[in-house]
C-alpha positions as a printed NumPy array, in Angstrom:
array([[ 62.199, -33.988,  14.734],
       [ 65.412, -33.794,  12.471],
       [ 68.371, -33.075,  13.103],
       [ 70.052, -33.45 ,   9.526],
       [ 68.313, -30.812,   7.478],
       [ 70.125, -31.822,   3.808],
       [ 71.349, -28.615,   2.941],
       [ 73.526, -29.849,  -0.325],
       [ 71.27 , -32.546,  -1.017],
       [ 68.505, -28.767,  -1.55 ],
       [ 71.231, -27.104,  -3.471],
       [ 71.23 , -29.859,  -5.234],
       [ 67.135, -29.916,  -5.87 ],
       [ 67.367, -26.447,  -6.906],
       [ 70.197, -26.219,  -9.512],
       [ 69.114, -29.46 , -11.133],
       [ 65.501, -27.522, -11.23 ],
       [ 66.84 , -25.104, -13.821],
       [ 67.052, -26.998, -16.665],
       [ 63.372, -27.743, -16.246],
       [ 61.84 , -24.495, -14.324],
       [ 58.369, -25.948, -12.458],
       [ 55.202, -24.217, -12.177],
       [ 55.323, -20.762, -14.089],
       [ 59.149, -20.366, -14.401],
       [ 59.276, -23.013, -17.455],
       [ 59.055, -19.932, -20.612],
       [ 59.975, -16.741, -21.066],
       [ 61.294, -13.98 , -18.73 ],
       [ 59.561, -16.113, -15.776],
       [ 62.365, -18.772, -16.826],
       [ 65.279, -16.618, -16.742],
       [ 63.981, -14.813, -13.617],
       [ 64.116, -18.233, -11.596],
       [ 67.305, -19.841, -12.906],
       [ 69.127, -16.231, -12.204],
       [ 67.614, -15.285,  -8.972],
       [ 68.319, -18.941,  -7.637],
       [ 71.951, -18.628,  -8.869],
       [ 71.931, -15.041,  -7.059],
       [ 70.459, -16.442,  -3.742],
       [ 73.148, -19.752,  -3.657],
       [ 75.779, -17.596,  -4.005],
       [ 74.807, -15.089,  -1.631],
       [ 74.808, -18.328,   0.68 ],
       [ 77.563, -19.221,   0.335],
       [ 79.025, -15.912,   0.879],
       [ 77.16 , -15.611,   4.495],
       [ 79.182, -19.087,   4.942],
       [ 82.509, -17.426,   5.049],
       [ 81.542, -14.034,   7.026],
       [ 80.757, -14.053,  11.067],
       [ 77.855, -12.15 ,  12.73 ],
       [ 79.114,  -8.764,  11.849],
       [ 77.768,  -9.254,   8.293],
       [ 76.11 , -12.398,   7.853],
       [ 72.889, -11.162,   8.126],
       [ 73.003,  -9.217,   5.123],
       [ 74.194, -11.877,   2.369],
       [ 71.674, -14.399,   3.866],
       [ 68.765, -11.743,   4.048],
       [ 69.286, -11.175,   0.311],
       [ 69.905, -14.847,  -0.208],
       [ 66.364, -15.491,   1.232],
       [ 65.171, -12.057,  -0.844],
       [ 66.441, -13.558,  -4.148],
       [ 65.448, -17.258,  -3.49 ],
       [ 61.261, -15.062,  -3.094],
       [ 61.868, -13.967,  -6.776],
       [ 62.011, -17.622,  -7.624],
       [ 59.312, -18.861,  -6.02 ],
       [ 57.451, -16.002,  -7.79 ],
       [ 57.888, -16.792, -10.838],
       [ 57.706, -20.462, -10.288],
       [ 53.887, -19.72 ,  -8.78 ],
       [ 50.804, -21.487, -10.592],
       [ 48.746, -18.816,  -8.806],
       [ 50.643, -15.759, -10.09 ],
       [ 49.123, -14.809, -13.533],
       [ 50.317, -11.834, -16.097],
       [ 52.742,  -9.506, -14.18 ],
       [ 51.59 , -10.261, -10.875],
       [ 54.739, -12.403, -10.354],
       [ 57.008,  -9.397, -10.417],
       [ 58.546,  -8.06 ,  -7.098],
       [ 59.134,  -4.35 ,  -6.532],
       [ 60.482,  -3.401,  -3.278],
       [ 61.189,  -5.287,   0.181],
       [ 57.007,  -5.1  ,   1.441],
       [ 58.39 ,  -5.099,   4.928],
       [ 59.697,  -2.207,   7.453],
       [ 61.643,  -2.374,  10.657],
       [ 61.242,   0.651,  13.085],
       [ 62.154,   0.724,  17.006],
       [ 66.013,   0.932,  16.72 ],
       [ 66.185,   2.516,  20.11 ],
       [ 64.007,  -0.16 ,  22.017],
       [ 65.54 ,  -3.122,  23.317],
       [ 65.966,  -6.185,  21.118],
       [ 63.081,  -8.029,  21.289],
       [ 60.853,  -4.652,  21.159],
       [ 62.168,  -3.662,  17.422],
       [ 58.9  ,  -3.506,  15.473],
       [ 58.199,  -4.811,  12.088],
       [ 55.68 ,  -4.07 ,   9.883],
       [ 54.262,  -4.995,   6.065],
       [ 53.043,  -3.456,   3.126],
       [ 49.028,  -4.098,   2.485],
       [ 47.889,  -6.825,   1.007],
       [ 47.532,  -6.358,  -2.639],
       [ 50.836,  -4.757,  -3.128],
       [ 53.804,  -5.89 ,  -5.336],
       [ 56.807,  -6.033,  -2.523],
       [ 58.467,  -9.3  ,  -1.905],
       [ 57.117,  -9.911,   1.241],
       [ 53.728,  -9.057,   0.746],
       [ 53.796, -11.074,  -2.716],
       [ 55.361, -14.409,  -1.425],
       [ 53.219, -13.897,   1.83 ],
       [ 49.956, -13.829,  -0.546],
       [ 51.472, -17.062,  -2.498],
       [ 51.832, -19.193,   0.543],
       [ 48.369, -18.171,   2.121],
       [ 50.312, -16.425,   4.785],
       [ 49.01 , -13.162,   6.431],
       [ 50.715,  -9.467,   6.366],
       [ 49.965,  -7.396,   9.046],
       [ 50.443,  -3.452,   7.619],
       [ 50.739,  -0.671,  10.251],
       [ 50.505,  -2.343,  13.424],
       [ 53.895,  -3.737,  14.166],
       [ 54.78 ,  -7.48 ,  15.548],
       [ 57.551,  -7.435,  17.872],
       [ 60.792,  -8.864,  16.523],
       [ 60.633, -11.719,  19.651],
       [ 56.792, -12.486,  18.725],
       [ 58.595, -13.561,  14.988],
       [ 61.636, -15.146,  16.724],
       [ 59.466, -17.216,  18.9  ],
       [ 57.821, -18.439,  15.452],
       [ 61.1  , -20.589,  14.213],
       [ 61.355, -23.789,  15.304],
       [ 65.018, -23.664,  15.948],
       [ 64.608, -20.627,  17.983],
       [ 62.687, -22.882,  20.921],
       [ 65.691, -23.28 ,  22.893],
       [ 66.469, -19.49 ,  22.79 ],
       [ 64.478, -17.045,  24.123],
       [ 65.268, -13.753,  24.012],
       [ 63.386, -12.6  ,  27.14 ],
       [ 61.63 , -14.603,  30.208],
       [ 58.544, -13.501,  28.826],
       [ 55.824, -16.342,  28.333],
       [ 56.382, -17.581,  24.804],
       [ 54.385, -18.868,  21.833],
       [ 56.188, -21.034,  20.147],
       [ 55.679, -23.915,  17.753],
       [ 54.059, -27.258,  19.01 ],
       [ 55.858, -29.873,  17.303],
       [ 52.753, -32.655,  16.287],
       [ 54.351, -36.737,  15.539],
       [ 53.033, -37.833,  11.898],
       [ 53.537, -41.374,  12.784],
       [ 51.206, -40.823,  15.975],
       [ 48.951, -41.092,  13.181],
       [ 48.904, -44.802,  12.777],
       [ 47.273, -46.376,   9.658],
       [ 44.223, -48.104,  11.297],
       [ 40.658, -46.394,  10.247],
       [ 38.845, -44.457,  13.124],
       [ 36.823, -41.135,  13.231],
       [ 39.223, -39.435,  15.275],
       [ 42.482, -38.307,  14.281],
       [ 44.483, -38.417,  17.259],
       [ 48.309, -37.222,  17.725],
       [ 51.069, -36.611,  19.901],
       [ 51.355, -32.773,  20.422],
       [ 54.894, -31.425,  21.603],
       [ 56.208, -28.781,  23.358],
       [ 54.137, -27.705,  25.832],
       [ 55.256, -25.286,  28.015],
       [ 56.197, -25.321,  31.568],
       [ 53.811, -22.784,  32.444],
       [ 50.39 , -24.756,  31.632],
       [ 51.891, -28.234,  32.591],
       [ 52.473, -26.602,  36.077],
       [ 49.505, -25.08 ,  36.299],
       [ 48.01 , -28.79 ,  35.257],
       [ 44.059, -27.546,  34.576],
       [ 41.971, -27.266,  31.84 ],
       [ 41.393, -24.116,  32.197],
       [ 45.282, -22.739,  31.66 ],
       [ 45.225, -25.114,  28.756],
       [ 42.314, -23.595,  27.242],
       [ 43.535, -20.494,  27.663],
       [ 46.97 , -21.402,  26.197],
       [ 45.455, -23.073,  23.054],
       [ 43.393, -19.759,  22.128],
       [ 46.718, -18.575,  20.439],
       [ 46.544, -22.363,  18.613],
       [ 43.455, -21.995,  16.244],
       [ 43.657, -25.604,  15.205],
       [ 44.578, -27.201,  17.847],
       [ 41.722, -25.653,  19.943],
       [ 39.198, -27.078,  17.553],
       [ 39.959, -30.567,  18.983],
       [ 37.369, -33.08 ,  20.063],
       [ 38.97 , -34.658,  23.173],
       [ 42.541, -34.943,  24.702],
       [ 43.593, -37.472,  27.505],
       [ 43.039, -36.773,  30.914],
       [ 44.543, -38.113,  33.811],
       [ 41.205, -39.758,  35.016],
       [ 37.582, -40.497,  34.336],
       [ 35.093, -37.512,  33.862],
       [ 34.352, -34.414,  31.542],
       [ 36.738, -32.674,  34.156],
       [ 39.841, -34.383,  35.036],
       [ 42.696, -32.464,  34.03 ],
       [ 44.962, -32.998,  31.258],
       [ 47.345, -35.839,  31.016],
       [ 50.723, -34.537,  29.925],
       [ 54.455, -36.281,  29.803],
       [ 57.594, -33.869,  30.742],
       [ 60.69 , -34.97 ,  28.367],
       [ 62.698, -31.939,  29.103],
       [ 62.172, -28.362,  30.349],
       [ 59.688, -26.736,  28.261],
       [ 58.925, -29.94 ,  26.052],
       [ 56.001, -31.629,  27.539],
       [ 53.763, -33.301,  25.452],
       [ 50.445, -34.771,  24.916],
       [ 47.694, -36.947,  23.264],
       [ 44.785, -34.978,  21.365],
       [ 41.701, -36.149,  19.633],
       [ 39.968, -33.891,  16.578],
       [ 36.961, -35.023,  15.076],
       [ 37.533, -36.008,  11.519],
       [ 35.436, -33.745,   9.245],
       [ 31.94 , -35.016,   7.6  ],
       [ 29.659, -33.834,   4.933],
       [ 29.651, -33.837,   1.321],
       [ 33.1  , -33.336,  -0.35 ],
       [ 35.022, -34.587,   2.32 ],
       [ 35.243, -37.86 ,   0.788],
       [ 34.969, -39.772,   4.395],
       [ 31.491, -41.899,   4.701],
       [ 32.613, -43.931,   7.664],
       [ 35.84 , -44.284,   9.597],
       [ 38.835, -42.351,   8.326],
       [ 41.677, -44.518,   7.097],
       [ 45.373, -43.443,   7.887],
       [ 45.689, -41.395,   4.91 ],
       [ 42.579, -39.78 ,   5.324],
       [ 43.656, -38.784,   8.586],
       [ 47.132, -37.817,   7.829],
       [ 46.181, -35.428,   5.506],
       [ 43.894, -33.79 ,   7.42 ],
       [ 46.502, -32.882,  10.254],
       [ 48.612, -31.818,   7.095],
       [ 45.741, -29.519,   6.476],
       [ 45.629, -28.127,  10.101],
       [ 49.425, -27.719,  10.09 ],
       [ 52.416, -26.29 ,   8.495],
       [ 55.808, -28.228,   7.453],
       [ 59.263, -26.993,   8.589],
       [ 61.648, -29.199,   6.354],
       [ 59.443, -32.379,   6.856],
       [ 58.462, -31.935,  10.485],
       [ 54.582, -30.605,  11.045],
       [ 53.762, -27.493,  13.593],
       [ 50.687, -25.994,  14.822],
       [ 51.985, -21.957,  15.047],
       [ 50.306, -19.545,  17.106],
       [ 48.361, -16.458,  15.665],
       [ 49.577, -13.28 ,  17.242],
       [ 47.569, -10.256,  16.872],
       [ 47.244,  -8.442,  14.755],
       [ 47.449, -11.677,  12.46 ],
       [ 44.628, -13.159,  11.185],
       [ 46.349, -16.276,  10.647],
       [ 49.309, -18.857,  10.96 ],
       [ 52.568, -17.065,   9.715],
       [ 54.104, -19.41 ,   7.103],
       [ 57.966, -20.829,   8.477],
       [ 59.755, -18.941,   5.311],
       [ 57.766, -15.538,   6.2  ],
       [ 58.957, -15.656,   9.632],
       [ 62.528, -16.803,   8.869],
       [ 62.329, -13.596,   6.409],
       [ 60.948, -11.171,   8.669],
       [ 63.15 , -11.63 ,  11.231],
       [ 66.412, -11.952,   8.523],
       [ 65.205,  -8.404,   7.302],
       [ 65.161,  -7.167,  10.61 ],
       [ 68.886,  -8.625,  11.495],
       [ 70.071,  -7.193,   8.138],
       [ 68.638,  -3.751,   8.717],
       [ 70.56 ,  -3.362,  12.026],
       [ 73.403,  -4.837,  10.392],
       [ 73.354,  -2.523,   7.638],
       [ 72.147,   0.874,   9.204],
       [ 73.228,   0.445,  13.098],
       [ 76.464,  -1.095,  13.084],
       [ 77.347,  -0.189,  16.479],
       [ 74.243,  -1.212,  17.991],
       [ 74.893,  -4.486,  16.139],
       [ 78.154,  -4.561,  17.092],
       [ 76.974,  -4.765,  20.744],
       [ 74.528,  -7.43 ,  19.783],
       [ 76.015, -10.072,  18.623],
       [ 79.387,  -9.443,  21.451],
       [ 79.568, -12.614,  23.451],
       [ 80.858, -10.56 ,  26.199],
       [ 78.433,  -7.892,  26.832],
       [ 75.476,  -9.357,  24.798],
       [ 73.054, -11.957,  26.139],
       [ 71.481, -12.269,  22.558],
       [ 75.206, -12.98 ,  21.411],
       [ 74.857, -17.135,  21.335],
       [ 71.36 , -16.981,  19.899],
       [ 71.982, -14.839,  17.277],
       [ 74.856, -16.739,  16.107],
       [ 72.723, -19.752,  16.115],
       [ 70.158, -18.016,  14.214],
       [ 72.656, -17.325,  11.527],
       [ 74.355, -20.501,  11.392],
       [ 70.816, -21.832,  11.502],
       [ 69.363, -20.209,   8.579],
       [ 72.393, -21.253,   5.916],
       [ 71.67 , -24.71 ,   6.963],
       [ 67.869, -24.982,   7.34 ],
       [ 66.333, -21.975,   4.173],
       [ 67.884, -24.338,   1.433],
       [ 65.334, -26.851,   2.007],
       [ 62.612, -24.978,   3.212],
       [ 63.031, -22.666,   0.099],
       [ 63.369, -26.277,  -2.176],
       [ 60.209, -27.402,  -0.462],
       [ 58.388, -23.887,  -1.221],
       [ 59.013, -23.981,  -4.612],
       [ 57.615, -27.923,  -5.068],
       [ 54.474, -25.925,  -2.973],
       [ 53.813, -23.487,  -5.336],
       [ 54.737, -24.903,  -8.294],
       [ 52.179, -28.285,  -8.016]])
């Protein structure tokens, strides 16, 4: 997993982008929409550098919001007007729960909000009246795996190895899956697995995983790196059938791209992500990093003394990981924002 996330080096990506807009963005108002709102979103960056807690939510939610309206027009599947952003698409409600209780909700598919429009580009679900929890989103970031908000069991993101891969041909693909909780490792069956992968669409499609012995039953073979991080070895069948272009035993490539197909990238790493209800699908990284931002920025913005509690290292225990958060997303949206707009725009 990486550790140095190249945030100038995506700065860098972006602004050189402008003199030659990708995708959609390369004429007309589409053009001047993407070199502006990318100007607009680095600057509001770099503002949310220079601020604490109190307000950085704010500058870095509208960094995020701007960065969308790029991405929009920089869409191949965004024809006529559709690429045009109206409102935020996304609600926060549940000031007076607890934390990880605030509710957040989207506009219905279709509509022109930012959310719901960038959601629809990256084949990422909205989820209209019935809310997600704020710590159901939280649990969705990668970085946010060593900070829970709540002993609650978590779904987090399971971390797969690309190089696991290998390059020899075989009709399995087969890879090391990460982070594995505590919770099934201890419980060591294959029934609590089973039960644990049913949030894990993909990975519960899979063929075969190693077991600690011989036999349909034995139970599954996992390693323990650190609290929380076990791991282990799965097997999925590679697809067959016409148009899948494999007529024998997968090469590396083949095989590769097909856990690239099951997954999603988070700045050059690959996750399987859980489907909460009511989801019908994976939540794409940016989305959740944006849901959660709006929700920060709303409290920010219209509960400043409930914020101000928050984020106090001395009465707060979401103090440490909200500060992470923040310092988190100026370092890590760059590139994930750079690496959306190569997605949409190719």
């Amino acid at each position: 997993m990486r550790s140095d996330f190249g945030t100038d080096q995506a700065w860098e990506r972006l602004r050189a982008s402008r003199s030659d807009p990708p995708g959609r963005a390369n004429t007309g108002s589409r053009r001047k929409t993407y070199s502006a709102a990318l100007e607009q979103a680095q600057q509001l960056f770099q503002a949310a550098a220079v601020v604490g807690p109190a307000t950085r939510p704010v500058p870095v939610f509208y960094g995020l919001s701007q960065a969308g309206r790029a991405i929009a027009a920089a869409a191949w599947s965004l024809k006529g007007q559709d690429w045009r952003l109206d409102s935020h698409g996304i609600k926060t409600t549940g000031f007076h729960l607890s934390f990880p209780d605030i509710e957040i909700r989207t506009d219905p598919p279709g509509t022109q909000g930012s959310f719901v429009k960038v959601s629809e580009v990256l084949d990422s679900p909205v989820w209209e009246t019935n809310p997600l929890r704020l710590e159901d989103v939280w649990d969705l970031l990668p970085p946010n795996l060593r900070y829970p908000l709540t002993t609650r069991d978590r779904l987090t993101p399971l971390y797969v190895d690309e190089a696991s891969v290998g390059i020899h041909e075989h009709s399995l693909l087969t890879a090391y899956v990460c982070n594995i909780p505590d919770r099934v490792i201890d419980a060591g069956t294959r029934e609590a697995l089973a039960e644990f992968l049913t949030s894990y669409p993909a990975v519960a499609r899979h063929e075969s995983y190693v077991t600690t012995g011989p036999g349909p039953q034995a139970p599954p073979e996992y390693s323990r790196r650190l609290p929380g991080q076990g791991e282990m070895t799965i097997n999925w069948q590679m697809p067959q059938g016409a148009g899948t272009g494999f007529d024998g035993p997968a090469t590396g490539a083949e095989r590769r791209a097909y856990l690239r197909a099951m997954t999603r990238s988070y700045a050059g790493d690959r996750y399987f992500l859980p489907v909460h209800p009511p989801m019908k699908r994976e939540l794409h990284p940016l989305m959740a990093w944006w849901a959660v931002l709006y929700a920060l920025s709303m409290l920010a913005r219209y509960q400043p003394a409930v914020w101000g509690t928050l984020i106090s290292v001395d009465n707060s225990q979401h103090a440490v990981p909200i500060e992470r958060l923040l310092e988190r997303a100026i370092n890590h949206l760059p590139v994930l924002i750079a690496d959306t707009i190569t997605e949409v725009s190719t």
